[in-house]
mmCIF file of N, CA and C in Angstrom:
data_model
loop_
_atom_site.group_PDB
_atom_site.id
_atom_site.type_symbol
_atom_site.label_atom_id
_atom_site.label_comp_id
_atom_site.label_asym_id
_atom_site.label_seq_id
_atom_site.Cartn_x
_atom_site.Cartn_y
_atom_site.Cartn_z
ATOM 1 N N MET N 178 0.830 -1.188 0.000
ATOM 2 C CA MET N 178 0.000 0.000 0.000
ATOM 3 C C MET N 178 0.869 1.243 0.000
ATOM 4 N N TYR N 179 0.339 2.304 -0.517
ATOM 5 C CA TYR N 179 1.054 3.573 -0.558
ATOM 6 C C TYR N 179 0.965 4.234 0.817
ATOM 7 N N ILE N 180 2.088 4.706 1.328
ATOM 8 C CA ILE N 180 2.127 5.370 2.632
ATOM 9 C C ILE N 180 2.743 6.757 2.459
ATOM 10 N N ALA N 181 1.995 7.775 2.841
ATOM 11 C CA ALA N 181 2.502 9.150 2.837
ATOM 12 C C ALA N 181 3.096 9.439 4.208
ATOM 13 N N THR N 182 4.185 10.181 4.244
ATOM 14 C CA THR N 182 4.829 10.530 5.510
ATOM 15 C C THR N 182 4.919 12.042 5.636
ATOM 16 N N THR N 183 4.465 12.551 6.776
ATOM 17 C CA THR N 183 4.458 13.980 7.065
ATOM 18 C C THR N 183 5.246 14.215 8.345
ATOM 19 N N SER N 184 6.209 15.124 8.315
ATOM 20 C CA SER N 184 7.006 15.431 9.509
ATOM 21 C C SER N 184 6.376 16.575 10.288
ATOM 22 N N ILE N 185 6.465 16.458 11.623
ATOM 23 C CA ILE N 185 5.928 17.490 12.515
ATOM 24 C C ILE N 185 6.955 17.772 13.608
ATOM 25 N N ASP N 186 7.254 19.043 13.823
ATOM 26 C CA ASP N 186 8.046 19.456 14.981
ATOM 27 C C ASP N 186 7.047 19.834 16.069
ATOM 28 N N VAL N 187 7.105 19.156 17.200
ATOM 29 C CA VAL N 187 6.134 19.384 18.275
ATOM 30 C C VAL N 187 6.361 20.758 18.889
ATOM 31 N N ARG N 188 5.303 21.547 18.901
ATOM 32 C CA ARG N 188 5.350 22.896 19.470
ATOM 33 C C ARG N 188 4.889 22.867 20.926
ATOM 34 N N TYR N 189 5.393 23.805 21.688
ATOM 35 C CA TYR N 189 5.048 23.896 23.115
ATOM 36 C C TYR N 189 3.541 23.999 23.313
ATOM 37 N N ALA N 190 2.857 24.755 22.450
ATOM 38 C CA ALA N 190 1.408 24.960 22.575
ATOM 39 C C ALA N 190 0.619 23.666 22.382
ATOM 40 N N GLU N 191 1.242 22.646 21.835
ATOM 41 C CA GLU N 191 0.548 21.368 21.618
ATOM 42 C C GLU N 191 0.620 20.446 22.827
ATOM 43 N N THR N 192 1.334 20.865 23.870
ATOM 44 C CA THR N 192 1.491 20.013 25.049
ATOM 45 C C THR N 192 0.536 20.425 26.167
ATOM 46 N N ASP N 193 0.351 19.509 27.101
ATOM 47 C CA ASP N 193 -0.529 19.776 28.238
ATOM 48 C C ASP N 193 0.302 20.012 29.501
ATOM 49 N N GLN N 194 -0.357 20.068 30.634
ATOM 50 C CA GLN N 194 0.320 20.349 31.898
ATOM 51 C C GLN N 194 1.349 19.272 32.257
ATOM 52 N N MET N 195 1.165 18.060 31.728
ATOM 53 C CA MET N 195 2.104 16.974 32.003
ATOM 54 C C MET N 195 3.327 17.022 31.091
ATOM 55 N N GLY N 196 3.328 17.980 30.140
ATOM 56 C CA GLY N 196 4.459 18.122 29.245
ATOM 57 C C GLY N 196 4.424 17.201 28.041
ATOM 58 N N VAL N 197 3.302 16.534 27.816
ATOM 59 C CA VAL N 197 3.162 15.662 26.653
ATOM 60 C C VAL N 197 2.122 16.249 25.707
ATOM 61 N N VAL N 198 2.146 15.803 24.469
ATOM 62 C CA VAL N 198 1.195 16.310 23.485
ATOM 63 C C VAL N 198 -0.221 16.001 23.953
ATOM 64 N N TYR N 199 -1.057 17.022 23.968
ATOM 65 C CA TYR N 199 -2.462 16.885 24.344
ATOM 66 C C TYR N 199 -3.145 15.957 23.354
ATOM 67 N N HIS N 200 -3.953 15.022 23.860
ATOM 68 C CA HIS N 200 -4.490 13.937 23.039
ATOM 69 C C HIS N 200 -5.249 14.397 21.794
ATOM 70 N N ALA N 201 -5.983 15.486 21.862
ATOM 71 C CA ALA N 201 -6.770 15.948 20.711
ATOM 72 C C ALA N 201 -5.893 16.455 19.571
ATOM 73 N N ASN N 202 -4.655 16.847 19.881
ATOM 74 C CA ASN N 202 -3.774 17.328 18.828
ATOM 75 C C ASN N 202 -3.393 16.230 17.835
ATOM 76 N N TYR N 203 -3.442 14.975 18.266
ATOM 77 C CA TYR N 203 -3.152 13.885 17.338
ATOM 78 C C TYR N 203 -4.193 13.846 16.213
ATOM 79 N N LEU N 204 -5.423 14.220 16.520
ATOM 80 C CA LEU N 204 -6.461 14.242 15.483
ATOM 81 C C LEU N 204 -6.137 15.290 14.420
ATOM 82 N N ILE N 205 -5.578 16.410 14.858
ATOM 83 C CA ILE N 205 -5.140 17.447 13.908
ATOM 84 C C ILE N 205 -3.993 16.897 13.063
ATOM 85 N N TRP N 206 -3.077 16.192 13.692
ATOM 86 C CA TRP N 206 -1.967 15.610 12.947
ATOM 87 C C TRP N 206 -2.467 14.563 11.954
ATOM 88 N N PHE N 207 -3.495 13.796 12.349
ATOM 89 C CA PHE N 207 -4.091 12.834 11.413
ATOM 90 C C PHE N 207 -4.600 13.579 10.177
ATOM 91 N N GLU N 208 -5.248 14.718 10.398
ATOM 92 C CA GLU N 208 -5.765 15.498 9.272
ATOM 93 C C GLU N 208 -4.631 15.980 8.369
ATOM 94 N N LEU N 209 -3.532 16.417 8.962
ATOM 95 C CA LEU N 209 -2.374 16.836 8.162
ATOM 96 C C LEU N 209 -1.852 15.672 7.321
ATOM 97 N N GLY N 210 -1.787 14.498 7.931
ATOM 98 C CA GLY N 210 -1.333 13.315 7.215
ATOM 99 C C GLY N 210 -2.285 12.931 6.092
ATOM 100 N N ARG N 211 -3.578 12.986 6.373
ATOM 101 C CA ARG N 211 -4.603 12.656 5.371
ATOM 102 C C ARG N 211 -4.534 13.617 4.186
ATOM 103 N N THR N 212 -4.388 14.909 4.477
ATOM 104 C CA THR N 212 -4.284 15.907 3.419
ATOM 105 C C THR N 212 -3.022 15.667 2.589
ATOM 106 N N SER N 213 -1.929 15.315 3.233
ATOM 107 C CA SER N 213 -0.684 15.016 2.535
ATOM 108 C C SER N 213 -0.859 13.804 1.618
ATOM 109 N N LEU N 214 -1.516 12.776 2.113
ATOM 110 C CA LEU N 214 -1.758 11.584 1.300
ATOM 111 C C LEU N 214 -2.583 11.935 0.066
ATOM 112 N N ILE N 215 -3.647 12.686 0.259
ATOM 113 C CA ILE N 215 -4.515 13.064 -0.856
ATOM 114 C C ILE N 215 -3.742 13.921 -1.864
ATOM 115 N N ASN N 216 -2.922 14.837 -1.366
ATOM 116 C CA ASN N 216 -2.089 15.650 -2.267
ATOM 117 C C ASN N 216 -1.110 14.770 -3.042
ATOM 118 N N ASP N 217 -0.495 13.797 -2.354
ATOM 119 C CA ASP N 217 0.437 12.885 -3.018
ATOM 120 C C ASP N 217 -0.254 12.104 -4.131
ATOM 121 N N LEU N 218 -1.539 11.819 -3.955
ATOM 122 C CA LEU N 218 -2.292 11.082 -4.969
ATOM 123 C C LEU N 218 -2.735 11.982 -6.122
ATOM 124 N N GLY N 219 -2.490 13.301 -5.975
ATOM 125 C CA GLY N 219 -2.771 14.233 -7.054
ATOM 126 C C GLY N 219 -4.076 14.991 -6.923
ATOM 127 N N PHE N 220 -4.642 15.038 -5.710
ATOM 128 C CA PHE N 220 -5.935 15.685 -5.512
ATOM 129 C C PHE N 220 -5.860 16.692 -4.376
ATOM 130 N N ARG N 221 -6.950 17.488 -4.236
ATOM 131 C CA ARG N 221 -7.042 18.472 -3.157
ATOM 132 C C ARG N 221 -8.468 18.487 -2.625
ATOM 133 N N TYR N 222 -8.586 18.499 -1.298
ATOM 134 C CA TYR N 222 -9.909 18.615 -0.678
ATOM 135 C C TYR N 222 -10.628 19.869 -1.167
ATOM 136 N N ALA N 223 -9.880 20.962 -1.306
ATOM 137 C CA ALA N 223 -10.493 22.241 -1.700
ATOM 138 C C ALA N 223 -11.207 22.120 -3.044
ATOM 139 N N ASP N 224 -10.651 21.342 -3.961
ATOM 140 C CA ASP N 224 -11.303 21.157 -5.263
ATOM 141 C C ASP N 224 -12.624 20.404 -5.112
ATOM 142 N N MET N 225 -12.650 19.426 -4.222
ATOM 143 C CA MET N 225 -13.882 18.688 -3.953
ATOM 144 C C MET N 225 -14.936 19.631 -3.374
ATOM 145 N N GLU N 226 -14.523 20.462 -2.443
ATOM 146 C CA GLU N 226 -15.457 21.384 -1.802
ATOM 147 C C GLU N 226 -16.003 22.420 -2.785
ATOM 148 N N LYS N 227 -15.201 22.825 -3.778
ATOM 149 C CA LYS N 227 -15.676 23.755 -4.806
ATOM 150 C C LYS N 227 -16.844 23.154 -5.591
ATOM 151 N N GLU N 228 -16.908 21.826 -5.632
ATOM 152 C CA GLU N 228 -17.996 21.138 -6.328
ATOM 153 C C GLU N 228 -19.184 20.861 -5.401
ATOM 154 N N GLY N 229 -19.141 21.423 -4.186
ATOM 155 C CA GLY N 229 -20.254 21.265 -3.258
ATOM 156 C C GLY N 229 -20.257 19.949 -2.508
ATOM 157 N N ILE N 230 -19.096 19.294 -2.429
ATOM 158 C CA ILE N 230 -18.981 18.003 -1.750
ATOM 159 C C ILE N 230 -18.062 18.153 -0.540
ATOM 160 N N LEU N 231 -18.487 17.601 0.588
ATOM 161 C CA LEU N 231 -17.699 17.591 1.819
ATOM 162 C C LEU N 231 -17.334 16.149 2.168
ATOM 163 N N SER N 232 -16.334 15.987 3.006
ATOM 164 C CA SER N 232 -15.913 14.645 3.425
ATOM 165 C C SER N 232 -15.770 14.609 4.949
ATOM 166 N N PRO N 233 -16.906 14.529 5.655
ATOM 167 C CA PRO N 233 -16.834 14.555 7.116
ATOM 168 C C PRO N 233 -16.290 13.258 7.711
ATOM 169 N N VAL N 234 -15.740 13.388 8.897
ATOM 170 C CA VAL N 234 -15.328 12.233 9.687
ATOM 171 C C VAL N 234 -16.596 11.609 10.256
ATOM 172 N N VAL N 235 -16.779 10.310 10.054
ATOM 173 C CA VAL N 235 -17.933 9.634 10.635
ATOM 174 C C VAL N 235 -17.537 8.707 11.785
ATOM 175 N N ASP N 236 -16.237 8.423 11.890
ATOM 176 C CA ASP N 236 -15.736 7.635 13.018
ATOM 177 C C ASP N 236 -14.239 7.893 13.124
ATOM 178 N N ILE N 237 -13.729 7.927 14.348
ATOM 179 C CA ILE N 237 -12.286 8.136 14.530
ATOM 180 C C ILE N 237 -11.832 7.393 15.776
ATOM 181 N N LYS N 238 -10.621 6.844 15.690
ATOM 182 C CA LYS N 238 -10.035 6.100 16.809
ATOM 183 C C LYS N 238 -8.575 6.506 16.945
ATOM 184 N N ALA N 239 -8.098 6.516 18.173
ATOM 185 C CA ALA N 239 -6.677 6.753 18.436
ATOM 186 C C ALA N 239 -6.272 5.890 19.615
ATOM 187 N N SER N 240 -5.116 5.287 19.507
ATOM 188 C CA SER N 240 -4.581 4.463 20.585
ATOM 189 C C SER N 240 -3.188 4.993 20.922
ATOM 190 N N TYR N 241 -3.001 5.362 22.186
ATOM 191 C CA TYR N 241 -1.777 6.024 22.634
ATOM 192 C C TYR N 241 -0.824 4.995 23.224
ATOM 193 N N LYS N 242 0.379 4.916 22.659
ATOM 194 C CA LYS N 242 1.380 3.910 23.056
ATOM 195 C C LYS N 242 2.515 4.506 23.889
ATOM 196 N N ARG N 243 3.014 5.680 23.448
ATOM 197 C CA ARG N 243 4.144 6.348 24.093
ATOM 198 C C ARG N 243 3.898 7.851 24.061
ATOM 199 N N PRO N 244 4.385 8.572 25.062
ATOM 200 C CA PRO N 244 4.200 10.023 25.041
ATOM 201 C C PRO N 244 5.089 10.700 24.003
ATOM 202 N N VAL N 245 4.591 11.788 23.462
ATOM 203 C CA VAL N 245 5.362 12.661 22.585
ATOM 204 C C VAL N 245 5.453 13.992 23.311
ATOM 205 N N ARG N 246 6.639 14.606 23.309
ATOM 206 C CA ARG N 246 6.884 15.813 24.099
ATOM 207 C C ARG N 246 7.322 16.983 23.230
ATOM 208 N N TYR N 247 7.232 18.161 23.830
ATOM 209 C CA TYR N 247 7.701 19.389 23.189
ATOM 210 C C TYR N 247 9.135 19.198 22.700
ATOM 211 N N GLY N 248 9.410 19.640 21.484
ATOM 212 C CA GLY N 248 10.753 19.547 20.924
ATOM 213 C C GLY N 248 11.000 18.276 20.134
ATOM 214 N N ASP N 249 10.148 17.265 20.314
ATOM 215 C CA ASP N 249 10.295 16.036 19.534
ATOM 216 C C ASP N 249 9.952 16.317 18.075
ATOM 217 N N GLU N 250 10.533 15.549 17.190
ATOM 218 C CA GLU N 250 10.108 15.547 15.792
ATOM 219 C C GLU N 250 9.486 14.184 15.539
ATOM 220 N N VAL N 251 8.297 14.195 14.984
ATOM 221 C CA VAL N 251 7.593 12.940 14.704
ATOM 222 C C VAL N 251 7.221 12.876 13.230
ATOM 223 N N SER N 252 6.951 11.685 12.781
ATOM 224 C CA SER N 252 6.459 11.456 11.422
ATOM 225 C C SER N 252 5.067 10.864 11.524
ATOM 226 N N ILE N 253 4.169 11.375 10.715
ATOM 227 C CA ILE N 253 2.815 10.838 10.626
ATOM 228 C C ILE N 253 2.765 10.005 9.356
ATOM 229 N N ARG N 254 2.569 8.713 9.502
ATOM 230 C CA ARG N 254 2.421 7.822 8.349
ATOM 231 C C ARG N 254 0.933 7.624 8.113
ATOM 232 N N THR N 255 0.496 7.803 6.860
ATOM 233 C CA THR N 255 -0.931 7.748 6.526
ATOM 234 C C THR N 255 -1.126 6.899 5.272
ATOM 235 N N TRP N 256 -2.157 6.072 5.283
ATOM 236 C CA TRP N 256 -2.458 5.210 4.149
ATOM 237 C C TRP N 256 -3.963 4.949 4.073
ATOM 238 N N VAL N 257 -4.404 4.399 2.941
ATOM 239 C CA VAL N 257 -5.799 3.987 2.778
ATOM 240 C C VAL N 257 -5.912 2.585 3.365
ATOM 241 N N GLU N 258 -6.591 2.499 4.488
ATOM 242 C CA GLU N 258 -6.778 1.220 5.191
ATOM 243 C C GLU N 258 -7.872 0.387 4.519
ATOM 244 N N HIS N 259 -8.966 1.058 4.150
ATOM 245 C CA HIS N 259 -10.102 0.372 3.513
ATOM 246 C C HIS N 259 -10.842 1.388 2.649
ATOM 247 N N TYR N 260 -11.320 0.920 1.524
ATOM 248 C CA TYR N 260 -12.082 1.787 0.631
ATOM 249 C C TYR N 260 -13.089 0.933 -0.123
ATOM 250 N N ASP N 261 -14.361 1.378 -0.147
ATOM 251 C CA ASP N 261 -15.409 0.587 -0.803
ATOM 252 C C ASP N 261 -16.194 1.370 -1.857
ATOM 253 N N GLY N 262 -15.695 2.522 -2.269
ATOM 254 C CA GLY N 262 -16.379 3.325 -3.272
ATOM 255 C C GLY N 262 -17.280 4.392 -2.674
ATOM 256 N N LEU N 263 -17.670 4.204 -1.414
ATOM 257 C CA LEU N 263 -18.511 5.169 -0.716
ATOM 258 C C LEU N 263 -17.813 5.726 0.522
ATOM 259 N N ARG N 264 -17.159 4.857 1.260
ATOM 260 C CA ARG N 264 -16.440 5.247 2.474
ATOM 261 C C ARG N 264 -14.957 4.934 2.308
ATOM 262 N N VAL N 265 -14.154 5.750 2.978
ATOM 263 C CA VAL N 265 -12.712 5.495 2.997
ATOM 264 C C VAL N 265 -12.229 5.556 4.443
ATOM 265 N N ASN N 266 -11.453 4.556 4.814
ATOM 266 C CA ASN N 266 -10.819 4.522 6.127
ATOM 267 C C ASN N 266 -9.332 4.770 5.915
ATOM 268 N N TYR N 267 -8.807 5.756 6.650
ATOM 269 C CA TYR N 267 -7.387 6.050 6.608
ATOM 270 C C TYR N 267 -6.752 5.488 7.860
ATOM 271 N N GLY N 268 -5.560 4.922 7.727
ATOM 272 C CA GLY N 268 -4.791 4.452 8.868
ATOM 273 C C GLY N 268 -3.664 5.431 9.150
ATOM 274 N N TYR N 269 -3.287 5.521 10.438
ATOM 275 C CA TYR N 269 -2.253 6.475 10.852
ATOM 276 C C TYR N 269 -1.308 5.836 11.862
ATOM 277 N N GLU N 270 -0.058 6.238 11.797
ATOM 278 C CA GLU N 270 0.924 5.952 12.842
ATOM 279 C C GLU N 270 1.709 7.227 13.093
ATOM 280 N N VAL N 271 1.919 7.536 14.364
ATOM 281 C CA VAL N 271 2.796 8.641 14.753
ATOM 282 C C VAL N 271 4.075 7.979 15.267
ATOM 283 N N ILE N 272 5.188 8.275 14.589
ATOM 284 C CA ILE N 272 6.465 7.636 14.880
ATOM 285 C C ILE N 272 7.432 8.681 15.408
ATOM 286 N N ASN N 273 8.099 8.382 16.528
ATOM 287 C CA ASN N 273 9.067 9.347 17.067
ATOM 288 C C ASN N 273 10.425 9.201 16.377
ATOM 289 N N GLY N 274 11.377 10.039 16.771
ATOM 290 C CA GLY N 274 12.700 10.060 16.167
ATOM 291 C C GLY N 274 13.497 8.784 16.347
ATOM 292 N N GLU N 275 13.113 7.967 17.313
ATOM 293 C CA GLU N 275 13.793 6.688 17.539
ATOM 294 C C GLU N 275 13.125 5.546 16.760
ATOM 295 N N GLY N 276 12.110 5.907 15.965
ATOM 296 C CA GLY N 276 11.405 4.892 15.179
ATOM 297 C C GLY N 276 10.327 4.142 15.938
ATOM 298 N N GLU N 277 9.989 4.619 17.138
ATOM 299 C CA GLU N 277 8.965 3.956 17.949
ATOM 300 C C GLU N 277 7.574 4.475 17.587
ATOM 301 N N ILE N 278 6.605 3.576 17.542
ATOM 302 C CA ILE N 278 5.222 3.971 17.309
ATOM 303 C C ILE N 278 4.665 4.549 18.602
ATOM 304 N N CYS N 279 4.217 5.795 18.538
ATOM 305 C CA CYS N 279 3.686 6.487 19.710
ATOM 306 C C CYS N 279 2.158 6.477 19.727
ATOM 307 N N VAL N 280 1.546 6.591 18.570
ATOM 308 C CA VAL N 280 0.086 6.623 18.460
ATOM 309 C C VAL N 280 -0.294 5.905 17.169
ATOM 310 N N THR N 281 -1.370 5.130 17.235
ATOM 311 C CA THR N 281 -1.969 4.575 16.026
ATOM 312 C C THR N 281 -3.394 5.089 15.945
ATOM 313 N N GLY N 282 -3.920 5.134 14.742
ATOM 314 C CA GLY N 282 -5.285 5.622 14.614
ATOM 315 C C GLY N 282 -5.915 5.234 13.301
ATOM 316 N N GLU N 283 -7.195 5.521 13.216
ATOM 317 C CA GLU N 283 -7.962 5.268 12.008
ATOM 318 C C GLU N 283 -9.130 6.241 11.980
ATOM 319 N N SER N 284 -9.440 6.748 10.795
ATOM 320 C CA SER N 284 -10.619 7.596 10.650
ATOM 321 C C SER N 284 -11.411 7.128 9.440
ATOM 322 N N MET N 285 -12.750 7.190 9.565
ATOM 323 C CA MET N 285 -13.640 6.830 8.472
ATOM 324 C C MET N 285 -14.304 8.089 7.956
ATOM 325 N N HIS N 286 -14.351 8.220 6.633
ATOM 326 C CA HIS N 286 -14.940 9.390 5.985
ATOM 327 C C HIS N 286 -15.888 8.930 4.897
ATOM 328 N N THR N 287 -16.863 9.753 4.623
ATOM 329 C CA THR N 287 -17.732 9.559 3.479
ATOM 330 C C THR N 287 -17.917 10.909 2.815
ATOM 331 N N CYS N 288 -18.281 10.916 1.559
ATOM 332 C CA CYS N 288 -18.551 12.171 0.868
ATOM 333 C C CYS N 288 -20.048 12.451 0.908
ATOM 334 N N VAL N 289 -20.380 13.728 1.136
ATOM 335 C CA VAL N 289 -21.786 14.142 1.194
ATOM 336 C C VAL N 289 -21.949 15.456 0.434
ATOM 337 N N LYS N 290 -23.184 15.695 -0.015
ATOM 338 C CA LYS N 290 -23.500 16.980 -0.632
ATOM 339 C C LYS N 290 -23.538 18.029 0.464
ATOM 340 N N ARG N 291 -22.939 19.179 0.216
ATOM 341 C CA ARG N 291 -22.852 20.246 1.214
ATOM 342 C C ARG N 291 -24.229 20.700 1.692
ATOM 343 N N ASP N 292 -25.184 20.850 0.784
ATOM 344 C CA ASP N 292 -26.482 21.421 1.151
ATOM 345 C C ASP N 292 -27.428 20.422 1.820
ATOM 346 N N THR N 293 -27.291 19.126 1.542
ATOM 347 C CA THR N 293 -28.224 18.135 2.102
ATOM 348 C C THR N 293 -27.580 17.111 3.022
ATOM 349 N N PHE N 294 -26.279 17.003 2.981
ATOM 350 C CA PHE N 294 -25.515 15.978 3.696
ATOM 351 C C PHE N 294 -25.900 14.557 3.258
ATOM 352 N N ARG N 295 -26.477 14.431 2.080
ATOM 353 C CA ARG N 295 -26.780 13.117 1.520
ATOM 354 C C ARG N 295 -25.489 12.514 0.969
ATOM 355 N N PRO N 296 -25.284 11.215 1.189
ATOM 356 C CA PRO N 296 -24.057 10.554 0.717
ATOM 357 C C PRO N 296 -23.895 10.624 -0.804
ATOM 358 N N VAL N 297 -22.644 10.669 -1.214
ATOM 359 C CA VAL N 297 -22.270 10.713 -2.625
ATOM 360 C C VAL N 297 -21.292 9.566 -2.872
ATOM 361 N N SER N 298 -21.466 8.851 -3.941
ATOM 362 C CA SER N 298 -20.545 7.788 -4.322
ATOM 363 C C SER N 298 -19.267 8.399 -4.882
ATOM 364 N N ILE N 299 -18.154 8.126 -4.235
ATOM 365 C CA ILE N 299 -16.862 8.594 -4.742
ATOM 366 C C ILE N 299 -16.616 7.942 -6.101
ATOM 367 N N ARG N 300 -16.959 6.680 -6.185
ATOM 368 C CA ARG N 300 -16.751 5.926 -7.426
ATOM 369 C C ARG N 300 -17.412 6.622 -8.620
ATOM 370 N N ARG N 301 -18.625 7.131 -8.430
ATOM 371 C CA ARG N 301 -19.345 7.769 -9.542
ATOM 372 C C ARG N 301 -19.010 9.248 -9.709
ATOM 373 N N LYS N 302 -18.970 9.991 -8.589
ATOM 374 C CA LYS N 302 -18.778 11.444 -8.654
ATOM 375 C C LYS N 302 -17.329 11.826 -8.973
ATOM 376 N N PHE N 303 -16.388 11.064 -8.437
ATOM 377 C CA PHE N 303 -14.960 11.356 -8.604
ATOM 378 C C PHE N 303 -14.225 10.096 -9.065
ATOM 379 N N PRO N 304 -14.432 9.660 -10.313
ATOM 380 C CA PRO N 304 -13.832 8.400 -10.775
ATOM 381 C C PRO N 304 -12.299 8.382 -10.706
ATOM 382 N N GLU N 305 -11.664 9.540 -10.860
ATOM 383 C CA GLU N 305 -10.198 9.581 -10.773
ATOM 384 C C GLU N 305 -9.723 9.351 -9.336
ATOM 385 N N TRP N 306 -10.457 9.910 -8.360
ATOM 386 C CA TRP N 306 -10.126 9.655 -6.951
ATOM 387 C C TRP N 306 -10.323 8.178 -6.653
ATOM 388 N N HIS N 307 -11.433 7.635 -7.145
ATOM 389 C CA HIS N 307 -11.725 6.214 -6.934
ATOM 390 C C HIS N 307 -10.552 5.365 -7.432
ATOM 391 N N LYS N 308 -10.112 5.636 -8.634
ATOM 392 C CA LYS N 308 -8.999 4.889 -9.219
ATOM 393 C C LYS N 308 -7.731 5.058 -8.374
ATOM 394 N N ALA N 309 -7.458 6.273 -7.937
ATOM 395 C CA ALA N 309 -6.259 6.536 -7.126
ATOM 396 C C ALA N 309 -6.322 5.796 -5.794
ATOM 397 N N TYR N 310 -7.490 5.766 -5.138
ATOM 398 C CA TYR N 310 -7.633 5.035 -3.875
ATOM 399 C C TYR N 310 -7.426 3.541 -4.090
ATOM 400 N N GLU N 311 -7.988 3.007 -5.161
ATOM 401 C CA GLU N 311 -7.807 1.585 -5.466
ATOM 402 C C GLU N 311 -6.331 1.273 -5.683
ATOM 403 N N GLN N 312 -5.637 2.130 -6.421
ATOM 404 C CA GLN N 312 -4.213 1.917 -6.680
ATOM 405 C C GLN N 312 -3.383 2.102 -5.410
ATOM 406 N N ALA N 313 -3.748 3.074 -4.575
ATOM 407 C CA ALA N 313 -2.994 3.340 -3.340
ATOM 408 C C ALA N 313 -3.029 2.128 -2.407
ATOM 409 N N LYS N 314 -4.125 1.398 -2.407
ATOM 410 C CA LYS N 314 -4.223 0.198 -1.566
ATOM 411 C C LYS N 314 -3.252 -0.890 -2.038
ATOM 412 N N LYS N 315 -2.930 -0.878 -3.343
ATOM 413 C CA LYS N 315 -2.110 -1.935 -3.933
ATOM 414 C C LYS N 315 -0.627 -1.596 -3.999
ATOM 415 N N GLN N 316 -0.292 -0.308 -4.016
ATOM 416 C CA GLN N 316 1.100 0.100 -4.185
ATOM 417 C C GLN N 316 1.972 -0.361 -3.040
ATOM 418 N N THR N 317 3.231 -0.619 -3.353
ATOM 419 C CA THR N 317 4.185 -1.068 -2.332
ATOM 420 C C THR N 317 5.215 0.002 -2.019
ATOM 421 N N VAL N 318 5.133 1.163 -2.691
ATOM 422 C CA VAL N 318 6.114 2.219 -2.433
ATOM 423 C C VAL N 318 5.587 3.158 -1.359
ATOM 424 N N SER N 319 6.488 3.868 -0.704
ATOM 425 C CA SER N 319 6.110 4.901 0.256
ATOM 426 C C SER N 319 6.939 6.132 -0.021
ATOM 427 N N THR N 320 6.565 7.220 0.649
ATOM 428 C CA THR N 320 7.236 8.493 0.404
ATOM 429 C C THR N 320 7.705 9.084 1.723
ATOM 430 N N GLY N 321 8.649 9.987 1.648
ATOM 431 C CA GLY N 321 9.100 10.717 2.830
ATOM 432 C C GLY N 321 10.119 9.938 3.639
ATOM 433 N N ALA N 322 10.443 10.495 4.818
ATOM 434 C CA ALA N 322 11.420 9.866 5.707
ATOM 435 C C ALA N 322 10.755 8.735 6.466
ATOM 436 N N GLU N 323 11.446 7.618 6.530
ATOM 437 C CA GLU N 323 10.886 6.475 7.261
ATOM 438 C C GLU N 323 11.897 5.917 8.208
#
């Protein structure tokens, strides 16, 4: 599968009173990774939105393995975990500088019309995205620092 890698330098504002990254910030990092993956595949969320289509999160999970602290540099690895033409699940790993997995996660998205929130088939509405997601599941190459 194709894996996009996004580097993040942990900022002080992202940490909590315990000195570790506040748990909700990982969801923001997941979004950065997801956007990077989509860009790597040759697409942009903004172009989808110009056509009146949104891609809301319908489910999200995060599992915390190791703390990440201010000053750390981490990599967000993102890939298409599952895709069925209507919904897409992205997988995530947050890896620290020592190569340790600190957080794993998954988010499920579907496309909907902006005005009605009725589901839209990615396969039909965006056939090029559909093809790219299918290929991304099969690819064995990855990008970025690993």
